[in-house]
């Protein structure tokens, strides 16, 4: 009576079988979980409550729990699938305990519907995958922004500084024979501009190493070469051409 009262107050299904595997106790939570009344299940084998693919595992587990020297499942949780009265399957967590009443051996299982746990695990896995995709997207976006910024610095600012350096060189030659400190000032300006150009190149390289954009840089070279050559020709009266080697793909 005391066992019965405890079992009936449990929120988990409490099922007890004898040494032959027949059900001898079945609480109200088990009735609700499996959709089977106690009167219908007493004396029946538990194989009717689990899918056929688990029958071999069930018999192996029962055989091991009958052997006192092989109590590897005692106190452990086993994951199985159960069958409701309508034939639908649902995940189970089963904890087994072996006990004796005189010479008779019994096994009591605490059975919990694991559907909520499985759903939570699936949701957690889905959340982790969404987080991974989001992190990957953020990293890709950040890398694209770095590449764009590096190209803008290299192409626009770098080209402007290069043109300014050429102009200062042209101006220095024109002022070479003039007295005063103007040639020296122009030289200092040229030094500052050259330093700025080197800094721009270094910043662009730090943002996006050229090796990562070797293939992407070829369209830029083709697109910007004419403009650069035109600047050289107009400002310095020089005819220039650009020869590039074909990079392996």
PDB file of C-alpha atoms in Angstrom:
ATOM      1  CA  UNK A   1       0.000   0.000   0.000  1.00  0.00           C
ATOM      2  CA  UNK A   2       2.856   2.360   0.813  1.00  0.00           C
ATOM      3  CA  UNK A   3       4.578   1.576  -2.530  1.00  0.00           C
ATOM      4  CA  UNK A   4       1.274   2.072  -4.318  1.00  0.00           C
ATOM      5  CA  UNK A   5       0.733   5.474  -2.739  1.00  0.00           C
ATOM      6  CA  UNK A   6       4.223   6.620  -3.684  1.00  0.00           C
ATOM      7  CA  UNK A   7       3.913   5.333  -7.243  1.00  0.00           C
ATOM      8  CA  UNK A   8       0.515   6.944  -7.777  1.00  0.00           C
ATOM      9  CA  UNK A   9       1.797  10.325  -6.600  1.00  0.00           C
ATOM     10  CA  UNK A  10       4.746  10.269  -9.022  1.00  0.00           C
ATOM     11  CA  UNK A  11       4.608  12.534 -12.070  1.00  0.00           C
ATOM     12  CA  UNK A  12       6.690  10.044 -14.076  1.00  0.00           C
ATOM     13  CA  UNK A  13       5.473   6.637 -15.152  1.00  0.00           C
ATOM     14  CA  UNK A  14       6.453   3.932 -12.648  1.00  0.00           C
ATOM     15  CA  UNK A  15       6.352   0.444 -14.095  1.00  0.00           C
ATOM     16  CA  UNK A  16       7.308  -2.758 -12.279  1.00  0.00           C
ATOM     17  CA  UNK A  17       7.838  -6.125 -13.947  1.00  0.00           C
ATOM     18  CA  UNK A  18       8.673  -9.532 -12.528  1.00  0.00           C
ATOM     19  CA  UNK A  19      11.575 -11.788 -13.458  1.00  0.00           C
ATOM     20  CA  UNK A  20       9.720 -13.055 -16.526  1.00  0.00           C
ATOM     21  CA  UNK A  21       9.198  -9.569 -17.867  1.00  0.00           C
ATOM     22  CA  UNK A  22       5.468  -9.332 -17.073  1.00  0.00           C
ATOM     23  CA  UNK A  23       3.979  -6.108 -15.764  1.00  0.00           C
ATOM     24  CA  UNK A  24       2.932  -6.341 -12.093  1.00  0.00           C
ATOM     25  CA  UNK A  25       2.506  -2.625 -11.295  1.00  0.00           C
ATOM     26  CA  UNK A  26       1.435   0.296 -13.472  1.00  0.00           C
ATOM     27  CA  UNK A  27       0.745   3.746 -12.057  1.00  0.00           C
ATOM     28  CA  UNK A  28      -1.617   6.456 -13.244  1.00  0.00           C
ATOM     29  CA  UNK A  29       1.167   8.423 -14.977  1.00  0.00           C
ATOM     30  CA  UNK A  30       1.933   5.328 -17.061  1.00  0.00           C
ATOM     31  CA  UNK A  31      -1.736   5.106 -18.054  1.00  0.00           C
ATOM     32  CA  UNK A  32      -1.655   8.719 -19.202  1.00  0.00           C
ATOM     33  CA  UNK A  33       1.687   8.357 -20.985  1.00  0.00           C
ATOM     34  CA  UNK A  34       0.910   5.184 -22.954  1.00  0.00           C
ATOM     35  CA  UNK A  35      -2.868   5.531 -23.141  1.00  0.00           C
ATOM     36  CA  UNK A  36      -3.381   2.071 -21.603  1.00  0.00           C
ATOM     37  CA  UNK A  37      -5.318   1.279 -18.445  1.00  0.00           C
ATOM     38  CA  UNK A  38      -3.684  -0.765 -15.701  1.00  0.00           C
ATOM     39  CA  UNK A  39      -6.254  -3.545 -16.114  1.00  0.00           C
ATOM     40  CA  UNK A  40      -5.272  -3.914 -19.782  1.00  0.00           C
ATOM     41  CA  UNK A  41      -1.531  -4.068 -19.195  1.00  0.00           C
ATOM     42  CA  UNK A  42      -1.076  -6.126 -16.017  1.00  0.00           C
ATOM     43  CA  UNK A  43       0.429  -9.503 -16.818  1.00  0.00           C
ATOM     44  CA  UNK A  44       1.485  -8.340 -20.282  1.00  0.00           C
ATOM     45  CA  UNK A  45       5.025  -8.147 -21.646  1.00  0.00           C
ATOM     46  CA  UNK A  46       6.538  -4.706 -22.151  1.00  0.00           C
ATOM     47  CA  UNK A  47       7.452  -5.479 -25.746  1.00  0.00           C
ATOM     48  CA  UNK A  48       3.971  -4.345 -26.675  1.00  0.00           C
ATOM     49  CA  UNK A  49       4.881  -0.855 -25.494  1.00  0.00           C
ATOM     50  CA  UNK A  50       8.043  -0.355 -27.523  1.00  0.00           C
ATOM     51  CA  UNK A  51       8.731  -0.496 -31.288  1.00  0.00           C
ATOM     52  CA  UNK A  52       9.866  -3.825 -32.652  1.00  0.00           C
ATOM     53  CA  UNK A  53      13.336  -2.510 -33.468  1.00  0.00           C
ATOM     54  CA  UNK A  54      13.979  -2.165 -29.713  1.00  0.00           C
ATOM     55  CA  UNK A  55      12.809  -5.654 -28.749  1.00  0.00           C
ATOM     56  CA  UNK A  56      16.293  -7.206 -28.965  1.00  0.00           C
ATOM     57  CA  UNK A  57      17.751  -4.378 -26.843  1.00  0.00           C
ATOM     58  CA  UNK A  58      14.962  -4.807 -24.291  1.00  0.00           C
ATOM     59  CA  UNK A  59      15.507  -8.570 -23.952  1.00  0.00           C
ATOM     60  CA  UNK A  60      19.288  -8.088 -23.709  1.00  0.00           C
ATOM     61  CA  UNK A  61      18.826  -5.479 -20.993  1.00  0.00           C
ATOM     62  CA  UNK A  62      16.394  -7.675 -19.088  1.00  0.00           C
ATOM     63  CA  UNK A  63      18.789 -10.621 -19.309  1.00  0.00           C
ATOM     64  CA  UNK A  64      21.662  -8.555 -17.963  1.00  0.00           C
ATOM     65  CA  UNK A  65      19.640  -7.157 -15.088  1.00  0.00           C
ATOM     66  CA  UNK A  66      18.643 -10.716 -14.079  1.00  0.00           C
ATOM     67  CA  UNK A  67      22.330 -11.540 -13.618  1.00  0.00           C
ATOM     68  CA  UNK A  68      23.574  -9.956 -10.357  1.00  0.00           C
ATOM     69  CA  UNK A  69      27.112  -9.935 -11.743  1.00  0.00           C
ATOM     70  CA  UNK A  70      26.048  -7.827 -14.752  1.00  0.00           C
ATOM     71  CA  UNK A  71      24.280  -4.821 -13.319  1.00  0.00           C
ATOM     72  CA  UNK A  72      25.567  -2.335 -15.841  1.00  0.00           C
ATOM     73  CA  UNK A  73      22.115  -0.839 -16.424  1.00  0.00           C
ATOM     74  CA  UNK A  74      21.274  -0.416 -12.741  1.00  0.00           C
ATOM     75  CA  UNK A  75      20.818   3.271 -11.962  1.00  0.00           C
ATOM     76  CA  UNK A  76      21.512   4.315 -15.545  1.00  0.00           C
ATOM     77  CA  UNK A  77      19.155   6.056 -17.958  1.00  0.00           C
ATOM     78  CA  UNK A  78      18.329   4.254 -21.188  1.00  0.00           C
ATOM     79  CA  UNK A  79      16.901   6.097 -24.163  1.00  0.00           C
ATOM     80  CA  UNK A  80      14.170   4.243 -26.056  1.00  0.00           C
ATOM     81  CA  UNK A  81      10.999   4.969 -27.980  1.00  0.00           C
ATOM     82  CA  UNK A  82       7.571   4.081 -26.645  1.00  0.00           C
ATOM     83  CA  UNK A  83       4.308   3.214 -28.384  1.00  0.00           C
ATOM     84  CA  UNK A  84       1.082   4.917 -27.451  1.00  0.00           C
ATOM     85  CA  UNK A  85      -2.240   3.166 -27.799  1.00  0.00           C
ATOM     86  CA  UNK A  86      -2.765   4.782 -31.222  1.00  0.00           C
ATOM     87  CA  UNK A  87       0.591   3.388 -32.447  1.00  0.00           C
ATOM     88  CA  UNK A  88       2.425   6.721 -32.418  1.00  0.00           C
ATOM     89  CA  UNK A  89       5.991   6.726 -31.153  1.00  0.00           C
ATOM     90  CA  UNK A  90       7.519   9.079 -28.596  1.00  0.00           C
ATOM     91  CA  UNK A  91      10.995   9.243 -26.993  1.00  0.00           C
ATOM     92  CA  UNK A  92      11.528   7.807 -23.520  1.00  0.00           C
ATOM     93  CA  UNK A  93      14.147   8.089 -20.805  1.00  0.00           C
ATOM     94  CA  UNK A  94      14.075   4.934 -18.652  1.00  0.00           C
ATOM     95  CA  UNK A  95      15.891   4.405 -15.348  1.00  0.00           C
ATOM     96  CA  UNK A  96      15.952   0.775 -14.122  1.00  0.00           C
ATOM     97  CA  UNK A  97      16.310  -0.638 -10.631  1.00  0.00           C
ATOM     98  CA  UNK A  98      16.472  -4.300  -9.584  1.00  0.00           C
ATOM     99  CA  UNK A  99      15.040  -5.426  -6.242  1.00  0.00           C
ATOM    100  CA  UNK A 100      13.956  -8.634  -4.553  1.00  0.00           C
ATOM    101  CA  UNK A 101      10.954  -9.639  -2.474  1.00  0.00           C
ATOM    102  CA  UNK A 102      12.123 -12.836  -0.880  1.00  0.00           C
ATOM    103  CA  UNK A 103      13.129 -15.104  -3.742  1.00  0.00           C
ATOM    104  CA  UNK A 104      11.249 -13.121  -6.343  1.00  0.00           C
ATOM    105  CA  UNK A 105      13.149 -10.656  -8.493  1.00  0.00           C
ATOM    106  CA  UNK A 106      11.470  -7.472  -9.702  1.00  0.00           C
ATOM    107  CA  UNK A 107      12.488  -4.545 -11.818  1.00  0.00           C
ATOM    108  CA  UNK A 108      11.075  -1.066 -11.518  1.00  0.00           C
ATOM    109  CA  UNK A 109      11.494   1.481 -14.243  1.00  0.00           C
ATOM    110  CA  UNK A 110      11.015   5.211 -13.876  1.00  0.00           C
ATOM    111  CA  UNK A 111       9.865   6.282 -17.336  1.00  0.00           C
ATOM    112  CA  UNK A 112       9.835   9.885 -18.503  1.00  0.00           C
ATOM    113  CA  UNK A 113       8.441  11.266 -21.734  1.00  0.00           C
ATOM    114  CA  UNK A 114      11.504  12.820 -23.383  1.00  0.00           C
ATOM    115  CA  UNK A 115       9.618  14.672 -26.116  1.00  0.00           C
ATOM    116  CA  UNK A 116      10.103  18.051 -24.414  1.00  0.00           C
ATOM    117  CA  UNK A 117      13.800  17.359 -23.831  1.00  0.00           C
ATOM    118  CA  UNK A 118      14.276  16.266 -27.444  1.00  0.00           C
ATOM    119  CA  UNK A 119      12.453  19.372 -28.666  1.00  0.00           C
ATOM    120  CA  UNK A 120      14.632  21.565 -26.436  1.00  0.00           C
ATOM    121  CA  UNK A 121      17.778  19.838 -27.733  1.00  0.00           C
ATOM    122  CA  UNK A 122      16.646  20.300 -31.327  1.00  0.00           C
ATOM    123  CA  UNK A 123      15.888  23.958 -30.618  1.00  0.00           C
ATOM    124  CA  UNK A 124      19.312  24.394 -29.025  1.00  0.00           C
ATOM    125  CA  UNK A 125      21.010  22.781 -32.013  1.00  0.00           C
ATOM    126  CA  UNK A 126      18.988  25.019 -34.326  1.00  0.00           C
ATOM    127  CA  UNK A 127      19.931  28.085 -32.295  1.00  0.00           C
ATOM    128  CA  UNK A 128      23.600  27.127 -32.415  1.00  0.00           C
ATOM    129  CA  UNK A 129      23.398  26.679 -36.173  1.00  0.00           C
ATOM    130  CA  UNK A 130      21.674  30.053 -36.555  1.00  0.00           C
ATOM    131  CA  UNK A 131      24.349  31.625 -34.374  1.00  0.00           C
ATOM    132  CA  UNK A 132      27.064  29.975 -36.473  1.00  0.00           C
ATOM    133  CA  UNK A 133      25.485  31.257 -39.691  1.00  0.00           C
ATOM    134  CA  UNK A 134      25.104  34.727 -38.188  1.00  0.00           C
ATOM    135  CA  UNK A 135      28.716  34.752 -37.030  1.00  0.00           C
ATOM    136  CA  UNK A 136      29.821  33.581 -40.473  1.00  0.00           C
ATOM    137  CA  UNK A 137      27.731  36.298 -42.129  1.00  0.00           C
ATOM    138  CA  UNK A 138      29.141  38.968 -39.815  1.00  0.00           C
ATOM    139  CA  UNK A 139      32.693  37.771 -40.504  1.00  0.00           C
ATOM    140  CA  UNK A 140      32.072  37.747 -44.270  1.00  0.00           C
ATOM    141  CA  UNK A 141      30.507  41.219 -44.140  1.00  0.00           C
ATOM    142  CA  UNK A 142      33.381  42.546 -42.045  1.00  0.00           C
ATOM    143  CA  UNK A 143      35.920  41.053 -44.460  1.00  0.00           C
ATOM    144  CA  UNK A 144      34.064  42.527 -47.432  1.00  0.00           C
ATOM    145  CA  UNK A 145      34.065  45.951 -45.748  1.00  0.00           C
ATOM    146  CA  UNK A 146      37.784  45.652 -45.030  1.00  0.00           C
ATOM    147  CA  UNK A 147      38.453  44.678 -48.644  1.00  0.00           C
ATOM    148  CA  UNK A 148      36.331  47.575 -49.948  1.00  0.00           C
ATOM    149  CA  UNK A 149      38.030  50.063 -47.630  1.00  0.00           C
ATOM    150  CA  UNK A 150      41.477  48.757 -48.560  1.00  0.00           C
ATOM    151  CA  UNK A 151      40.673  49.090 -52.273  1.00  0.00           C
ATOM    152  CA  UNK A 152      39.347  52.614 -51.837  1.00  0.00           C
ATOM    153  CA  UNK A 153      42.416  53.665 -49.868  1.00  0.00           C
ATOM    154  CA  UNK A 154      44.783  51.994 -52.317  1.00  0.00           C
ATOM    155  CA  UNK A 155      43.031  53.001 -55.524  1.00  0.00           C
ATOM    156  CA  UNK A 156      41.695  56.488 -54.787  1.00  0.00           C
ATOM    157  CA  UNK A 157      43.926  58.002 -52.107  1.00  0.00           C
ATOM    158  CA  UNK A 158      47.024  56.128 -53.204  1.00  0.00           C
ATOM    159  CA  UNK A 159      46.609  57.189 -56.833  1.00  0.00           C
ATOM    160  CA  UNK A 160      46.036  60.808 -55.810  1.00  0.00           C
ATOM    161  CA  UNK A 161      49.181  60.839 -53.697  1.00  0.00           C
ATOM    162  CA  UNK A 162      51.146  59.248 -56.539  1.00  0.00           C
ATOM    163  CA  UNK A 163      49.964  61.946 -58.927  1.00  0.00           C
ATOM    164  CA  UNK A 164      50.782  64.638 -56.363  1.00  0.00           C
ATOM    165  CA  UNK A 165      54.287  63.191 -55.944  1.00  0.00           C
ATOM    166  CA  UNK A 166      54.806  63.378 -59.712  1.00  0.00           C
ATOM    167  CA  UNK A 167      53.594  66.967 -59.800  1.00  0.00           C
ATOM    168  CA  UNK A 168      55.954  67.938 -56.997  1.00  0.00           C
ATOM    169  CA  UNK A 169      58.803  66.259 -58.848  1.00  0.00           C
ATOM    170  CA  UNK A 170      57.927  68.249 -61.956  1.00  0.00           C
ATOM    171  CA  UNK A 171      57.712  71.449 -59.899  1.00  0.00           C
ATOM    172  CA  UNK A 172      61.049  70.737 -58.231  1.00  0.00           C
ATOM    173  CA  UNK A 173      62.743  70.460 -61.617  1.00  0.00           C
ATOM    174  CA  UNK A 174      61.240  73.775 -62.728  1.00  0.00           C
ATOM    175  CA  UNK A 175      62.426  75.502 -59.549  1.00  0.00           C
ATOM    176  CA  UNK A 176      65.851  73.873 -59.405  1.00  0.00           C
ATOM    177  CA  UNK A 177      67.683  77.001 -60.657  1.00  0.00           C
ATOM    178  CA  UNK A 178      65.743  79.494 -58.605  1.00  0.00           C
ATOM    179  CA  UNK A 179      67.217  81.046 -55.529  1.00  0.00           C
ATOM    180  CA  UNK A 180      65.630  81.096 -52.106  1.00  0.00           C
ATOM    181  CA  UNK A 181      64.145  78.372 -50.018  1.00  0.00           C
ATOM    182  CA  UNK A 182      61.303  77.480 -52.425  1.00  0.00           C
ATOM    183  CA  UNK A 183      63.059  74.388 -53.919  1.00  0.00           C
ATOM    184  CA  UNK A 184      63.819  73.130 -50.413  1.00  0.00           C
ATOM    185  CA  UNK A 185      60.185  73.614 -49.398  1.00  0.00           C
ATOM    186  CA  UNK A 186      59.024  71.674 -52.438  1.00  0.00           C
ATOM    187  CA  UNK A 187      61.435  68.872 -51.575  1.00  0.00           C
ATOM    188  CA  UNK A 188      60.086  68.725 -48.025  1.00  0.00           C
ATOM    189  CA  UNK A 189      56.545  68.616 -49.399  1.00  0.00           C
ATOM    190  CA  UNK A 190      57.537  65.787 -51.727  1.00  0.00           C
ATOM    191  CA  UNK A 191      59.085  63.898 -48.810  1.00  0.00           C
ATOM    192  CA  UNK A 192      55.897  64.294 -46.769  1.00  0.00           C
ATOM    193  CA  UNK A 193      53.732  63.144 -49.677  1.00  0.00           C
ATOM    194  CA  UNK A 194      55.967  60.133 -50.329  1.00  0.00           C
ATOM    195  CA  UNK A 195      55.731  59.225 -46.635  1.00  0.00           C
ATOM    196  CA  UNK A 196      51.955  59.584 -46.757  1.00  0.00           C
ATOM    197  CA  UNK A 197      51.819  57.353 -49.840  1.00  0.00           C
ATOM    198  CA  UNK A 198      53.880  54.711 -48.059  1.00  0.00           C
ATOM    199  CA  UNK A 199      51.585  54.924 -45.028  1.00  0.00           C
ATOM    200  CA  UNK A 200      48.539  54.550 -47.245  1.00  0.00           C
ATOM    201  CA  UNK A 201      50.056  51.479 -48.873  1.00  0.00           C
ATOM    202  CA  UNK A 202      50.888  49.979 -45.499  1.00  0.00           C
ATOM    203  CA  UNK A 203      47.384  50.642 -44.126  1.00  0.00           C
ATOM    204  CA  UNK A 204      45.773  49.127 -47.219  1.00  0.00           C
ATOM    205  CA  UNK A 205      48.016  46.061 -46.920  1.00  0.00           C
ATOM    206  CA  UNK A 206      47.169  45.651 -43.231  1.00  0.00           C
ATOM    207  CA  UNK A 207      43.465  45.866 -44.013  1.00  0.00           C
ATOM    208  CA  UNK A 208      43.643  43.394 -46.867  1.00  0.00           C
ATOM    209  CA  UNK A 209      46.880  41.530 -47.714  1.00  0.00           C
ATOM    210  CA  UNK A 210      47.486  41.743 -51.477  1.00  0.00           C
ATOM    211  CA  UNK A 211      47.781  37.958 -51.729  1.00  0.00           C
ATOM    212  CA  UNK A 212      44.063  37.652 -50.929  1.00  0.00           C
ATOM    213  CA  UNK A 213      43.153  39.915 -53.807  1.00  0.00           C
ATOM    214  CA  UNK A 214      45.660  38.873 -56.465  1.00  0.00           C
ATOM    215  CA  UNK A 215      42.918  37.874 -58.873  1.00  0.00           C
ATOM    216  CA  UNK A 216      40.677  40.785 -57.960  1.00  0.00           C
ATOM    217  CA  UNK A 217      43.428  43.328 -58.558  1.00  0.00           C
ATOM    218  CA  UNK A 218      43.772  42.503 -62.250  1.00  0.00           C
ATOM    219  CA  UNK A 219      40.467  44.148 -63.240  1.00  0.00           C
ATOM    220  CA  UNK A 220      41.530  47.259 -61.313  1.00  0.00           C
ATOM    221  CA  UNK A 221      44.865  47.409 -63.102  1.00  0.00           C
ATOM    222  CA  UNK A 222      43.169  47.235 -66.481  1.00  0.00           C
ATOM    223  CA  UNK A 223      40.529  49.794 -65.546  1.00  0.00           C
ATOM    224  CA  UNK A 224      42.871  52.363 -63.972  1.00  0.00           C
ATOM    225  CA  UNK A 225      45.941  52.029 -66.190  1.00  0.00           C
ATOM    226  CA  UNK A 226      44.633  54.400 -68.890  1.00  0.00           C
ATOM    227  CA  UNK A 227      43.888  57.146 -66.368  1.00  0.00           C
ATOM    228  CA  UNK A 228      47.297  56.867 -64.748  1.00  0.00           C
ATOM    229  CA  UNK A 229      49.121  56.894 -68.094  1.00  0.00           C
ATOM    230  CA  UNK A 230      47.085  59.906 -69.172  1.00  0.00           C
ATOM    231  CA  UNK A 231      48.160  61.822 -66.063  1.00  0.00           C
ATOM    232  CA  UNK A 232      51.818  61.014 -66.758  1.00  0.00           C
ATOM    233  CA  UNK A 233      51.546  62.075 -70.389  1.00  0.00           C
ATOM    234  CA  UNK A 234      49.589  65.320 -69.778  1.00  0.00           C
ATOM    235  CA  UNK A 235      51.608  66.576 -66.829  1.00  0.00           C
ATOM    236  CA  UNK A 236      55.086  65.408 -67.739  1.00  0.00           C
ATOM    237  CA  UNK A 237      55.038  65.053 -71.479  1.00  0.00           C
ATOM    238  CA  UNK A 238      56.118  61.439 -71.296  1.00  0.00           C
ATOM    239  CA  UNK A 239      54.798  58.540 -73.358  1.00  0.00           C
ATOM    240  CA  UNK A 240      54.329  55.484 -71.186  1.00  0.00           C
ATOM    241  CA  UNK A 241      52.892  52.016 -71.509  1.00  0.00           C
ATOM    242  CA  UNK A 242      51.988  49.361 -68.954  1.00  0.00           C
ATOM    243  CA  UNK A 243      52.997  45.746 -69.383  1.00  0.00           C
ATOM    244  CA  UNK A 244      51.543  43.136 -66.997  1.00  0.00           C
ATOM    245  CA  UNK A 245      52.323  39.442 -66.742  1.00  0.00           C
ATOM    246  CA  UNK A 246      49.476  36.938 -66.768  1.00  0.00           C
ATOM    247  CA  UNK A 247      48.990  35.540 -63.297  1.00  0.00           C
ATOM    248  CA  UNK A 248      48.239  31.823 -63.054  1.00  0.00           C
ATOM    249  CA  UNK A 249      44.648  31.009 -62.079  1.00  0.00           C
TER     250      UNK A 249
END
